[in-house]
Short mmCIF file of C-alpha atoms in Angstrom, two decimals:
data_model
loop_
_atom_site.label_atom_id
_atom_site.label_comp_id
_atom_site.label_asym_id
_atom_site.label_seq_id
_atom_site.Cartn_x
_atom_site.Cartn_y
_atom_site.Cartn_z
CA UNK A 1 189.53 148.47 212.99
CA UNK A 2 188.03 145.53 214.23
CA UNK A 3 185.08 146.13 211.74
CA UNK A 4 186.86 147.62 209.20
CA UNK A 5 189.22 145.15 208.21
CA UNK A 6 186.64 142.49 207.95
CA UNK A 7 184.58 144.18 205.96
CA UNK A 8 187.29 145.68 203.32
CA UNK A 9 188.14 142.09 202.80
CA UNK A 10 184.31 140.86 202.46
CA UNK A 11 183.53 143.63 199.96
CA UNK A 12 187.14 142.60 197.99
CA UNK A 13 185.86 139.17 197.88
CA UNK A 14 182.51 140.08 196.56
CA UNK A 15 184.48 142.49 194.07
CA UNK A 16 186.61 139.72 192.85
CA UNK A 17 183.77 137.07 192.46
CA UNK A 18 181.63 139.35 190.53
CA UNK A 19 183.87 140.63 187.92
CA UNK A 20 182.30 139.97 184.55
CA UNK A 21 179.00 139.37 186.26
CA UNK A 22 175.85 141.84 185.38
CA UNK A 23 175.42 144.52 187.98
CA UNK A 24 172.04 142.89 189.65
CA UNK A 25 174.04 139.91 190.03
CA UNK A 26 176.57 141.88 192.12
CA UNK A 27 173.64 143.99 193.66
CA UNK A 28 171.70 140.83 194.96
CA UNK A 29 175.24 138.96 196.28
CA UNK A 30 175.81 142.18 198.40
CA UNK A 31 172.19 142.12 199.49
CA UNK A 32 172.46 138.19 200.51
CA UNK A 33 175.74 139.01 202.16
CA UNK A 34 174.67 141.74 204.35
CA UNK A 35 171.54 140.12 205.27
CA UNK A 36 173.41 137.42 206.36
CA UNK A 37 175.73 139.38 208.61
CA UNK A 38 172.57 141.20 209.92
CA UNK A 39 170.87 138.00 210.81
CA UNK A 40 174.31 136.98 212.69
CA UNK A 41 174.49 139.68 214.62
CA UNK A 42 170.96 139.81 215.74
CA UNK A 43 171.17 136.37 216.99
CA UNK A 44 174.26 136.95 218.62
CA UNK A 45 173.02 140.14 220.18
CA UNK A 46 169.79 138.44 221.40
CA UNK A 47 171.30 135.49 222.97
CA UNK A 48 170.53 132.80 220.19
CA UNK A 49 173.97 132.63 218.94
CA UNK A 50 175.56 129.10 220.57
CA UNK A 51 178.33 129.96 223.24
CA UNK A 52 180.87 127.89 221.26
CA UNK A 53 180.71 130.27 218.42
CA UNK A 54 182.06 133.58 220.64
CA UNK A 55 184.97 134.80 221.43
#
C-alpha cells in the first residue's frame, strides 16, 4: 500500500494533465516522471539524499 497509493495518484495526475494531448506527449510525460522517481530513489539509497527529506 505504501507504493500503490502514490503510484495510482501519480498516474491519475498524468492522465488528467494529458487529456487532449497527443500520445507521444503523454509518453514523454510518463518517461520523464519515471526518470525523476528513479533518480530520487537512487540518490536516497546511495546516501546522497539530504537527511532533512527522509522520514
